[in-house]
Amino acid sequence: MSRYLTPTLAGLSPYTPGEQPQDQQYIKLNTNESPYPPSPAVTAAVNAAEVEKLRLYSDPACARLLKAAAEYHGLTPDEIMPGNGSDENLFFALRAFCDEAHPLACADVTYGCYSVWCNLMHIPSHIIPLEEDFSIDPARYHGLNKTIVIANPNAPTGLALSPSAIEGILQANPDNVVIVDEAYVDFGAGSCVPLIHRYKNLLVVQTFSKSRQLAGARLGLAMGDAELIADLNRVKFSLNPYNINRLTLLAGEASLRDKGYFEATRQKIMDTRAWTAKELEKRGFALTDSRANFLFARTDRMEGGALYRALKEKGILVRHFDSPRIAEYLRITIGTPEQMEALVRALDELLEG
């Protein structure tokens, strides 16, 4: 670091994203991207004529995307704000609803950006341990008098709370915002979007990166009471009013309108997840009951870090975390059936005998 970096940031540990190596072709099962291409409707929308318009600013109001999103989710446009990926919406939410006097409560094993953003913005954090089986006990979140963020399904565990359990947390914290990060909700968990009109303190954040094949486009939605969304827009327009580029706006709208492709591809991933889980269990792996597009698995036959490195040597990338509670586990993104068959073959070669 340079000598010009402020002392308050010198000790900041940035978030470490999953590897995106360029040295060779890998079977990439490490960053929870979709193995399928975007909808054909997206390809048609992002055409040469629209590329020419990149010389013009995008619509800061995101009007067409908001109309499509409102129709899809049964909300009104003023109850939704698009972000540059769900990360931006989550960051804006912490900026709007947390400060030195308003801490953030989150789990000890969850999406790593929450703690990074707290450190970046000097937000005190209240860390709530997961249970022994990695589940979240909703009772631990009752009456906290703090802003709360819950990844549901959680990452990297894949476990999910029911909307009724989230509802209990909302009822027990009426004076604080509860942020539900639903990045993986489309793979088998229940969404809290239907609760938005019942709870003014609920903010739901979703992404187009996982189930809509648009990780590289960077698009997410924050959804909640119109007053909460106005708070987020206050932050957005103070920082980056043109936060969604023209092509991403078109891609997001087209994706929302192609419901058939969305349903077909997410079902393929869930079916492949079930097959992969069964194959891993046959081989003695312990797994959580994942409701995400990944599996969280460990085996007593090889240490987690060693297995991650051995798979990488065979051209298969998975995610390994060094945190003590989960160091024996691998997070394995669900790819195509052919990719998961290759993973199982590689595991057999590495663990035989």
Tab-separated table of N, CA and C in Angstrom, residues 91-253:
chain	number	residue	atom	x	y	z
A	91	PHE	N	-24.825	-2.795	-0.212
A	91	PHE	CA	-23.955	-1.730	0.281
A	91	PHE	C	-24.769	-0.465	0.561
A	92	PHE	N	-25.642	-0.102	-0.383
A	92	PHE	CA	-26.495	1.071	-0.181
A	92	PHE	C	-27.376	0.903	1.053
A	93	ALA	N	-27.874	-0.308	1.275
A	93	ALA	CA	-28.737	-0.545	2.435
A	93	ALA	C	-27.971	-0.356	3.738
A	94	LEU	N	-26.743	-0.866	3.799
A	94	LEU	CA	-25.940	-0.665	5.009
A	94	LEU	C	-25.612	0.818	5.183
A	95	ARG	N	-25.355	1.496	4.087
A	95	ARG	CA	-25.061	2.945	4.169
A	95	ARG	C	-26.277	3.715	4.659
A	96	ALA	N	-27.476	3.276	4.254
A	96	ALA	CA	-28.699	3.995	4.616
A	96	ALA	C	-29.177	3.667	6.028
A	97	PHE	N	-29.023	2.427	6.461
A	97	PHE	CA	-29.692	1.984	7.682
A	97	PHE	C	-28.732	1.617	8.818
A	98	CYS	N	-27.432	1.816	8.604
A	98	CYS	CA	-26.449	1.536	9.653
A	98	CYS	C	-25.474	2.709	9.773
A	99	ASP	N	-24.988	2.919	10.977
A	99	ASP	CA	-23.878	3.843	11.209
A	99	ASP	C	-23.293	3.501	12.580
A	100	GLU	N	-22.460	4.381	13.118
A	100	GLU	CA	-21.817	4.094	14.402
A	100	GLU	C	-22.821	3.827	15.524
A	101	ALA	N	-24.012	4.425	15.406
A	101	ALA	CA	-25.029	4.250	16.444
A	101	ALA	C	-26.060	3.182	16.091
A	102	HIS	N	-25.976	2.642	14.874
A	102	HIS	CA	-26.943	1.637	14.424
A	102	HIS	C	-26.177	0.439	13.877
A	103	PRO	N	-25.835	-0.527	14.744
A	103	PRO	CA	-25.014	-1.675	14.338
A	103	PRO	C	-25.750	-2.594	13.367
A	104	LEU	N	-24.974	-3.481	12.757
A	104	LEU	CA	-25.520	-4.518	11.886
A	104	LEU	C	-25.359	-5.870	12.562
A	105	ALA	N	-26.436	-6.641	12.595
A	105	ALA	CA	-26.393	-8.004	13.114
A	105	ALA	C	-26.396	-8.984	11.951
A	106	CYS	N	-25.465	-9.942	11.992
A	106	CYS	CA	-25.401	-10.962	10.947
A	106	CYS	C	-24.755	-12.215	11.517
A	107	ALA	N	-24.798	-13.296	10.757
A	107	ALA	CA	-24.268	-14.577	11.208
A	107	ALA	C	-22.747	-14.599	11.132
A	108	ASP	N	-22.146	-15.528	11.873
A	108	ASP	CA	-20.684	-15.646	11.844
A	108	ASP	C	-20.196	-16.329	10.570
A	109	VAL	N	-21.007	-17.238	10.030
A	109	VAL	CA	-20.669	-17.896	8.763
A	109	VAL	C	-21.737	-17.487	7.754
A	110	THR	N	-21.376	-16.562	6.878
A	110	THR	CA	-22.323	-16.035	5.902
A	110	THR	C	-21.542	-15.311	4.818
A	111	TYR	N	-22.208	-14.547	3.993
A	111	TYR	CA	-21.556	-13.824	2.905
A	111	TYR	C	-20.522	-12.855	3.472
A	112	GLY	N	-19.277	-12.965	3.010
A	112	GLY	CA	-18.178	-12.227	3.618
A	112	GLY	C	-18.215	-10.735	3.435
A	113	CYS	N	-18.951	-10.249	2.437
A	113	CYS	CA	-18.964	-8.800	2.201
A	113	CYS	C	-19.618	-8.018	3.337
A	114	TYR	N	-20.534	-8.641	4.077
A	114	TYR	CA	-21.199	-7.895	5.151
A	114	TYR	C	-20.173	-7.336	6.136
A	115	SER	N	-19.265	-8.167	6.590
A	115	SER	CA	-18.277	-7.710	7.571
A	115	SER	C	-17.282	-6.747	6.948
A	116	VAL	N	-16.939	-6.958	5.664
A	116	VAL	CA	-16.026	-6.030	4.988
A	116	VAL	C	-16.641	-4.646	4.908
A	117	TRP	N	-17.906	-4.579	4.539
A	117	TRP	CA	-18.565	-3.270	4.435
A	117	TRP	C	-18.695	-2.601	5.796
A	118	CYS	N	-18.943	-3.390	6.826
A	118	CYS	CA	-18.986	-2.804	8.171
A	118	CYS	C	-17.651	-2.150	8.507
A	119	ASN	N	-16.556	-2.839	8.219
A	119	ASN	CA	-15.237	-2.267	8.487
A	119	ASN	C	-14.979	-1.032	7.632
A	120	LEU	N	-15.393	-1.082	6.380
A	120	LEU	CA	-15.179	0.046	5.479
A	120	LEU	C	-15.921	1.294	5.947
A	121	MET	N	-17.160	1.112	6.441
A	121	MET	CA	-18.001	2.253	6.823
A	121	MET	C	-18.048	2.486	8.326
A	122	HIS	N	-17.187	1.766	9.092
A	122	HIS	CA	-17.101	1.946	10.540
A	122	HIS	C	-18.438	1.668	11.223
A	123	ILE	N	-19.071	0.594	10.788
A	123	ILE	CA	-20.341	0.166	11.366
A	123	ILE	C	-20.060	-0.944	12.383
A	124	PRO	N	-20.449	-0.783	13.624
A	124	PRO	CA	-20.274	-1.886	14.588
A	124	PRO	C	-21.092	-3.095	14.147
A	125	SER	N	-20.558	-4.275	14.365
A	125	SER	CA	-21.273	-5.485	13.972
A	125	SER	C	-21.559	-6.366	15.182
A	126	HIS	N	-22.705	-6.979	15.144
A	126	HIS	CA	-23.120	-7.933	16.174
A	126	HIS	C	-23.154	-9.298	15.498
A	127	ILE	N	-22.174	-10.130	15.784
A	127	ILE	CA	-22.047	-11.421	15.127
A	127	ILE	C	-22.788	-12.485	15.924
A	128	ILE	N	-23.681	-13.198	15.229
A	128	ILE	CA	-24.505	-14.210	15.870
A	128	ILE	C	-24.098	-15.576	15.327
A	129	PRO	N	-23.538	-16.449	16.162
A	129	PRO	CA	-23.071	-17.750	15.667
A	129	PRO	C	-24.205	-18.610	15.108
A	130	LEU	N	-23.903	-19.316	14.025
A	130	LEU	CA	-24.811	-20.353	13.556
A	130	LEU	C	-24.842	-21.490	14.569
A	131	GLU	N	-25.874	-22.304	14.485
A	131	GLU	CA	-25.953	-23.466	15.355
A	131	GLU	C	-24.904	-24.504	14.929
A	132	GLU	N	-24.767	-25.558	15.703
A	132	GLU	CA	-23.767	-26.586	15.422
A	132	GLU	C	-23.941	-27.186	14.026
A	133	ASP	N	-25.203	-27.283	13.576
A	133	ASP	CA	-25.486	-27.860	12.259
A	133	ASP	C	-25.517	-26.794	11.162
A	134	PHE	N	-25.034	-25.587	11.466
A	134	PHE	CA	-24.957	-24.447	10.553
A	134	PHE	C	-26.303	-23.781	10.291
A	135	SER	N	-27.337	-24.172	10.980
A	135	SER	CA	-28.630	-23.515	10.802
A	135	SER	C	-28.666	-22.194	11.575
A	136	ILE	N	-29.611	-21.342	11.208
A	136	ILE	CA	-29.859	-20.088	11.917
A	136	ILE	C	-31.023	-20.303	12.876
A	137	ASP	N	-30.825	-19.950	14.126
A	137	ASP	CA	-31.910	-19.989	15.110
A	137	ASP	C	-32.596	-18.627	15.084
A	138	PRO	N	-33.813	-18.531	14.563
A	138	PRO	CA	-34.476	-17.221	14.463
A	138	PRO	C	-34.596	-16.502	15.796
A	139	ALA	N	-34.727	-17.260	16.883
A	139	ALA	CA	-34.907	-16.642	18.200
A	139	ALA	C	-33.722	-15.758	18.575
A	140	ARG	N	-32.538	-16.079	18.076
A	140	ARG	CA	-31.352	-15.270	18.371
A	140	ARG	C	-31.443	-13.870	17.756
A	141	TYR	N	-32.360	-13.690	16.815
A	141	TYR	CA	-32.502	-12.405	16.132
A	141	TYR	C	-33.696	-11.602	16.642
A	142	HIS	N	-34.392	-12.117	17.610
A	142	HIS	CA	-35.565	-11.420	18.128
A	142	HIS	C	-35.149	-10.309	19.088
A	143	GLY	N	-35.771	-9.142	18.936
A	143	GLY	CA	-35.557	-8.037	19.859
A	143	GLY	C	-34.140	-7.503	19.912
A	144	LEU	N	-33.432	-7.504	18.802
A	144	LEU	CA	-32.030	-7.074	18.814
A	144	LEU	C	-31.866	-5.556	18.869
A	145	ASN	N	-32.849	-4.821	18.346
A	145	ASN	CA	-32.737	-3.363	18.255
A	145	ASN	C	-31.530	-2.955	17.404
A	146	LYS	N	-31.302	-3.709	16.349
A	146	LYS	CA	-30.211	-3.448	15.409
A	146	LYS	C	-30.710	-3.742	13.997
A	147	THR	N	-30.067	-3.126	12.996
A	147	THR	CA	-30.322	-3.545	11.620
A	147	THR	C	-29.843	-4.987	11.471
A	148	ILE	N	-30.592	-5.787	10.730
A	148	ILE	CA	-30.298	-7.214	10.585
A	148	ILE	C	-30.147	-7.548	9.102
A	149	VAL	N	-29.163	-8.355	8.769
A	149	VAL	CA	-29.079	-8.915	7.417
A	149	VAL	C	-28.977	-10.428	7.528
A	150	ILE	N	-29.810	-11.113	6.755
A	150	ILE	CA	-29.825	-12.574	6.728
A	150	ILE	C	-29.772	-13.016	5.273
A	151	ALA	N	-28.743	-13.767	4.922
A	151	ALA	CA	-28.689	-14.393	3.600
A	151	ALA	C	-29.569	-15.628	3.646
A	152	ASN	N	-30.560	-15.676	2.773
A	152	ASN	CA	-31.547	-16.756	2.826
A	152	ASN	C	-31.933	-17.207	1.418
A	153	PRO	N	-31.400	-18.363	0.973
A	153	PRO	CA	-30.507	-19.301	1.634
A	153	PRO	C	-29.159	-18.669	1.992
A	154	ASN	N	-28.570	-19.226	3.035
A	154	ASN	CA	-27.294	-18.701	3.494
A	154	ASN	C	-26.171	-19.200	2.589
A	155	ALA	N	-25.125	-18.426	2.524
A	155	ALA	CA	-23.915	-18.846	1.809
A	155	ALA	C	-22.752	-18.771	2.796
A	156	PRO	N	-21.937	-19.803	2.861
A	156	PRO	CA	-21.837	-20.914	1.916
A	156	PRO	C	-22.585	-22.183	2.303
A	157	THR	N	-23.446	-22.128	3.320
A	157	THR	CA	-24.042	-23.373	3.818
A	157	THR	C	-25.195	-23.869	2.955
A	158	GLY	N	-25.900	-22.960	2.268
A	158	GLY	CA	-27.037	-23.348	1.447
A	158	GLY	C	-28.328	-23.558	2.202
A	159	LEU	N	-28.300	-23.417	3.540
A	159	LEU	CA	-29.495	-23.646	4.351
A	159	LEU	C	-30.418	-22.426	4.313
A	160	ALA	N	-31.721	-22.679	4.434
A	160	ALA	CA	-32.693	-21.595	4.334
A	160	ALA	C	-33.683	-21.619	5.481
A	161	LEU	N	-34.091	-20.431	5.903
A	161	LEU	CA	-35.210	-20.273	6.824
A	161	LEU	C	-36.504	-20.170	6.021
A	162	SER	N	-37.608	-20.530	6.630
A	162	SER	CA	-38.913	-20.352	5.989
A	162	SER	C	-39.319	-18.888	6.066
A	163	PRO	N	-40.157	-18.422	5.157
A	163	PRO	CA	-40.665	-17.046	5.275
A	163	PRO	C	-41.358	-16.784	6.606
A	164	SER	N	-41.996	-17.795	7.172
A	164	SER	CA	-42.653	-17.581	8.464
A	164	SER	C	-41.636	-17.327	9.566
A	165	ALA	N	-40.468	-17.960	9.491
A	165	ALA	CA	-39.417	-17.694	10.475
A	165	ALA	C	-38.887	-16.269	10.317
A	166	ILE	N	-38.725	-15.829	9.081
A	166	ILE	CA	-38.306	-14.440	8.825
A	166	ILE	C	-39.371	-13.486	9.337
A	167	GLU	N	-40.629	-13.848	9.152
A	167	GLU	CA	-41.723	-13.002	9.613
A	167	GLU	C	-41.654	-12.795	11.123
A	168	GLY	N	-41.287	-13.845	11.855
A	168	GLY	CA	-41.131	-13.699	13.294
A	168	GLY	C	-40.040	-12.709	13.655
A	169	ILE	N	-38.955	-12.712	12.893
A	169	ILE	CA	-37.862	-11.753	13.123
A	169	ILE	C	-38.331	-10.341	12.832
A	170	LEU	N	-39.107	-10.161	11.760
A	170	LEU	CA	-39.649	-8.839	11.423
A	170	LEU	C	-40.551	-8.327	12.539
A	171	GLN	N	-41.405	-9.193	13.042
A	171	GLN	CA	-42.340	-8.791	14.093
A	171	GLN	C	-41.603	-8.446	15.385
A	172	ALA	N	-40.483	-9.117	15.643
A	172	ALA	CA	-39.733	-8.902	16.884
A	172	ALA	C	-38.789	-7.714	16.807
A	173	ASN	N	-38.677	-7.094	15.620
A	173	ASN	CA	-37.793	-5.934	15.443
A	173	ASN	C	-38.498	-4.847	14.645
A	174	PRO	N	-39.648	-4.353	15.130
A	174	PRO	CA	-40.456	-3.426	14.320
A	174	PRO	C	-39.784	-2.088	14.048
A	175	ASP	N	-38.809	-1.725	14.852
A	175	ASP	CA	-38.172	-0.416	14.697
A	175	ASP	C	-36.840	-0.489	13.959
A	176	ASN	N	-36.557	-1.629	13.369
A	176	ASN	CA	-35.291	-1.810	12.664
A	176	ASN	C	-35.521	-2.512	11.331
A	177	VAL	N	-34.686	-2.181	10.367
A	177	VAL	CA	-34.788	-2.800	9.042
A	177	VAL	C	-34.197	-4.211	9.096
A	178	VAL	N	-34.904	-5.148	8.488
A	178	VAL	CA	-34.421	-6.511	8.315
A	178	VAL	C	-34.182	-6.718	6.822
A	179	ILE	N	-32.922	-6.932	6.469
A	179	ILE	CA	-32.536	-7.131	5.069
A	179	ILE	C	-32.429	-8.625	4.812
A	180	VAL	N	-33.160	-9.114	3.829
A	180	VAL	CA	-33.098	-10.527	3.461
A	180	VAL	C	-32.423	-10.624	2.097
A	181	ASP	N	-31.247	-11.198	2.088
A	181	ASP	CA	-30.441	-11.337	0.878
A	181	ASP	C	-30.816	-12.660	0.210
A	182	GLU	N	-31.604	-12.562	-0.860
A	182	GLU	CA	-32.145	-13.748	-1.512
A	182	GLU	C	-31.411	-14.082	-2.815
A	183	ALA	N	-30.097	-14.004	-2.794
A	183	ALA	CA	-29.324	-14.275	-4.007
A	183	ALA	C	-29.615	-15.659	-4.577
A	184	TYR	N	-29.921	-16.636	-3.708
A	184	TYR	CA	-30.075	-18.034	-4.146
A	184	TYR	C	-31.501	-18.547	-3.991
A	185	VAL	N	-32.445	-17.664	-3.781
A	185	VAL	CA	-33.792	-18.088	-3.402
A	185	VAL	C	-34.488	-18.894	-4.490
A	186	ASP	N	-34.109	-18.720	-5.745
A	186	ASP	CA	-34.830	-19.365	-6.841
A	186	ASP	C	-34.547	-20.854	-6.973
A	187	PHE	N	-33.670	-21.399	-6.124
A	187	PHE	CA	-33.298	-22.807	-6.240
A	187	PHE	C	-33.924	-23.671	-5.150
A	188	GLY	N	-35.066	-23.232	-4.613
A	188	GLY	CA	-35.783	-24.114	-3.708
A	188	GLY	C	-36.194	-23.530	-2.376
A	189	ALA	N	-35.914	-22.273	-2.123
A	189	ALA	CA	-36.320	-21.634	-0.866
A	189	ALA	C	-37.552	-20.769	-1.107
A	190	GLY	N	-38.177	-20.347	-0.020
A	190	GLY	CA	-39.342	-19.477	-0.117
A	190	GLY	C	-38.942	-18.019	-0.043
A	191	SER	N	-39.451	-17.214	-0.965
A	191	SER	CA	-39.111	-15.796	-0.991
A	191	SER	C	-39.953	-15.003	-0.003
A	192	CYS	N	-39.347	-13.920	0.514
A	192	CYS	CA	-40.070	-13.018	1.420
A	192	CYS	C	-40.707	-11.844	0.681
A	193	VAL	N	-40.608	-11.796	-0.641
A	193	VAL	CA	-41.234	-10.702	-1.396
A	193	VAL	C	-42.723	-10.583	-1.075
A	194	PRO	N	-43.472	-11.688	-0.946
A	194	PRO	CA	-44.897	-11.539	-0.612
A	194	PRO	C	-45.167	-10.874	0.734
A	195	LEU	N	-44.153	-10.748	1.593
A	195	LEU	CA	-44.348	-10.113	2.904
A	195	LEU	C	-44.162	-8.600	2.857
A	196	ILE	N	-43.711	-8.076	1.732
A	196	ILE	CA	-43.334	-6.660	1.672
A	196	ILE	C	-44.496	-5.736	2.022
A	197	HIS	N	-45.688	-6.042	1.565
A	197	HIS	CA	-46.824	-5.154	1.836
A	197	HIS	C	-47.339	-5.282	3.262
A	198	ARG	N	-46.799	-6.226	4.024
A	198	ARG	CA	-47.229	-6.405	5.422
A	198	ARG	C	-46.228	-5.836	6.418
A	199	TYR	N	-44.985	-5.632	5.973
A	199	TYR	CA	-43.945	-5.184	6.905
A	199	TYR	C	-43.118	-4.060	6.283
A	200	LYS	N	-43.248	-2.872	6.863
A	200	LYS	CA	-42.523	-1.712	6.344
A	200	LYS	C	-41.025	-1.787	6.614
A	201	ASN	N	-40.611	-2.682	7.491
A	201	ASN	CA	-39.184	-2.785	7.844
A	201	ASN	C	-38.474	-3.899	7.084
A	202	LEU	N	-39.111	-4.471	6.057
A	202	LEU	CA	-38.516	-5.563	5.284
A	202	LEU	C	-37.913	-5.034	3.986
A	203	LEU	N	-36.646	-5.388	3.760
A	203	LEU	CA	-35.989	-5.103	2.483
A	203	LEU	C	-35.472	-6.423	1.925
A	204	VAL	N	-35.932	-6.792	0.736
A	204	VAL	CA	-35.511	-8.022	0.073
A	204	VAL	C	-34.589	-7.663	-1.081
A	205	VAL	N	-33.450	-8.333	-1.152
A	205	VAL	CA	-32.473	-8.077	-2.210
A	205	VAL	C	-32.281	-9.356	-3.014
A	206	GLN	N	-32.445	-9.245	-4.324
A	206	GLN	CA	-32.241	-10.384	-5.221
A	206	GLN	C	-31.246	-10.012	-6.312
A	207	THR	N	-30.748	-11.038	-7.003
A	207	THR	CA	-29.736	-10.825	-8.030
A	207	THR	C	-30.117	-11.544	-9.319
A	208	PHE	N	-29.593	-11.057	-10.441
A	208	PHE	CA	-29.744	-11.715	-11.743
A	208	PHE	C	-28.531	-12.593	-12.052
A	209	SER	N	-27.600	-12.696	-11.118
A	209	SER	CA	-26.335	-13.382	-11.388
A	209	SER	C	-26.454	-14.896	-11.380
A	210	LYS	N	-27.352	-15.439	-10.593
A	210	LYS	CA	-27.376	-16.884	-10.368
A	210	LYS	C	-28.405	-17.585	-11.257
A	211	SER	N	-29.666	-17.332	-11.018
A	211	SER	CA	-30.722	-18.042	-11.740
A	211	SER	C	-31.087	-17.399	-13.067
A	212	ARG	N	-30.537	-16.220	-13.352
A	212	ARG	CA	-30.858	-15.546	-14.617
A	212	ARG	C	-29.637	-15.370	-15.525
A	213	GLN	N	-28.541	-16.033	-15.194
A	213	GLN	CA	-27.377	-16.150	-16.088
A	213	GLN	C	-26.753	-14.801	-16.462
A	214	LEU	N	-26.847	-13.799	-15.583
A	214	LEU	CA	-26.354	-12.466	-15.932
A	214	LEU	C	-25.298	-11.967	-14.935
A	215	ALA	N	-24.450	-12.869	-14.446
A	215	ALA	CA	-23.434	-12.457	-13.478
A	215	ALA	C	-22.535	-11.365	-14.046
A	216	GLY	N	-22.180	-11.475	-15.327
A	216	GLY	CA	-21.301	-10.480	-15.930
A	216	GLY	C	-21.979	-9.167	-16.270
A	217	ALA	N	-23.297	-9.145	-16.263
A	217	ALA	CA	-24.024	-7.908	-16.561
A	217	ALA	C	-24.135	-7.001	-15.345
A	218	ARG	N	-24.046	-7.587	-14.133
A	218	ARG	CA	-24.134	-6.855	-12.874
A	218	ARG	C	-25.497	-6.187	-12.710
A	219	LEU	N	-26.439	-6.939	-12.159
A	219	LEU	CA	-27.781	-6.415	-11.938
A	219	LEU	C	-28.414	-7.096	-10.738
A	220	GLY	N	-29.016	-6.301	-9.878
A	220	GLY	CA	-29.771	-6.811	-8.750
A	220	GLY	C	-30.948	-5.908	-8.475
A	221	LEU	N	-31.863	-6.372	-7.643
A	221	LEU	CA	-33.034	-5.587	-7.260
A	221	LEU	C	-33.139	-5.532	-5.745
A	222	ALA	N	-33.427	-4.348	-5.226
A	222	ALA	CA	-33.835	-4.187	-3.830
A	222	ALA	C	-35.324	-3.908	-3.830
A	223	MET	N	-36.070	-4.610	-2.974
A	223	MET	CA	-37.526	-4.489	-2.961
A	223	MET	C	-38.017	-4.306	-1.532
A	224	GLY	N	-38.914	-3.350	-1.355
A	224	GLY	CA	-39.439	-3.088	-0.026
A	224	GLY	C	-40.448	-1.959	-0.064
A	225	ASP	N	-40.865	-1.525	1.099
A	225	ASP	CA	-41.783	-0.393	1.205
A	225	ASP	C	-41.224	0.810	0.450
A	226	ALA	N	-42.088	1.588	-0.151
A	226	ALA	CA	-41.656	2.716	-0.982
A	226	ALA	C	-40.768	3.689	-0.215
A	227	GLU	N	-41.005	3.842	1.081
A	227	GLU	CA	-40.167	4.757	1.861
A	227	GLU	C	-38.748	4.211	2.006
A	228	LEU	N	-38.603	2.890	2.175
A	228	LEU	CA	-37.267	2.302	2.234
A	228	LEU	C	-36.546	2.474	0.896
A	229	ILE	N	-37.261	2.248	-0.188
A	229	ILE	CA	-36.656	2.389	-1.517
A	229	ILE	C	-36.265	3.843	-1.764
A	230	ALA	N	-37.049	4.789	-1.282
A	230	ALA	CA	-36.679	6.210	-1.403
A	230	ALA	C	-35.386	6.484	-0.637
A	231	ASP	N	-35.212	5.837	0.507
A	231	ASP	CA	-33.960	5.989	1.257
A	231	ASP	C	-32.773	5.483	0.434
A	232	LEU	N	-32.939	4.338	-0.203
A	232	LEU	CA	-31.855	3.792	-1.023
A	232	LEU	C	-31.563	4.686	-2.220
A	233	ASN	N	-32.613	5.217	-2.825
A	233	ASN	CA	-32.400	6.121	-3.962
A	233	ASN	C	-31.689	7.402	-3.536
A	234	ARG	N	-31.916	7.831	-2.313
A	234	ARG	CA	-31.189	8.994	-1.799
A	234	ARG	C	-29.680	8.719	-1.801
A	235	VAL	N	-29.313	7.498	-1.406
A	235	VAL	CA	-27.896	7.125	-1.430
A	235	VAL	C	-27.401	6.981	-2.867
A	236	LYS	N	-28.181	6.278	-3.700
A	236	LYS	CA	-27.778	6.060	-5.094
A	236	LYS	C	-27.530	7.379	-5.825
A	237	PHE	N	-28.462	8.297	-5.737
A	237	PHE	CA	-28.331	9.551	-6.485
A	237	PHE	C	-27.306	10.489	-5.868
A	238	SER	N	-26.823	10.149	-4.693
A	238	SER	CA	-25.714	10.902	-4.098
A	238	SER	C	-24.368	10.329	-4.509
A	239	LEU	N	-24.389	9.140	-5.110
A	239	LEU	CA	-23.134	8.487	-5.472
A	239	LEU	C	-23.012	8.239	-6.968
A	240	ASN	N	-24.009	7.550	-7.550
A	240	ASN	CA	-23.870	7.123	-8.938
A	240	ASN	C	-25.246	7.014	-9.587
A	241	PRO	N	-25.788	8.117	-10.114
A	241	PRO	CA	-27.149	8.079	-10.664
A	241	PRO	C	-27.297	7.198	-11.894
A	242	TYR	N	-26.219	6.987	-12.649
A	242	TYR	CA	-26.269	6.128	-13.842
A	242	TYR	C	-25.651	4.764	-13.522
A	243	ASN	N	-26.117	4.143	-12.474
A	243	ASN	CA	-25.433	2.951	-11.975
A	243	ASN	C	-25.687	1.699	-12.804
A	244	ILE	N	-26.731	1.678	-13.631
A	244	ILE	CA	-27.013	0.517	-14.473
A	244	ILE	C	-26.791	0.913	-15.934
A	245	ASN	N	-25.925	0.193	-16.636
A	245	ASN	CA	-25.649	0.562	-18.027
A	245	ASN	C	-26.807	0.186	-18.953
A	246	ARG	N	-26.803	0.749	-20.143
A	246	ARG	CA	-27.930	0.594	-21.079
A	246	ARG	C	-28.179	-0.876	-21.444
A	247	LEU	N	-27.117	-1.626	-21.711
A	247	LEU	CA	-27.286	-3.007	-22.139
A	247	LEU	C	-27.797	-3.889	-20.999
A	248	THR	N	-27.348	-3.624	-19.790
A	248	THR	CA	-27.831	-4.396	-18.641
A	248	THR	C	-29.308	-4.130	-18.386
A	249	LEU	N	-29.741	-2.893	-18.551
A	249	LEU	CA	-31.169	-2.601	-18.401
A	249	LEU	C	-32.001	-3.425	-19.375
A	250	LEU	N	-31.544	-3.507	-20.627
A	250	LEU	CA	-32.271	-4.286	-21.632
A	250	LEU	C	-32.222	-5.777	-21.315
A	251	ALA	N	-31.051	-6.252	-20.910
A	251	ALA	CA	-30.898	-7.666	-20.595
A	251	ALA	C	-31.787	-8.065	-19.420
A	252	GLY	N	-31.831	-7.239	-18.397
A	252	GLY	CA	-32.655	-7.543	-17.235
A	252	GLY	C	-34.131	-7.578	-17.558
A	253	GLU	N	-34.576	-6.620	-18.351
A	253	GLU	CA	-35.989	-6.595	-18.751
A	253	GLU	C	-36.344	-7.844	-19.550
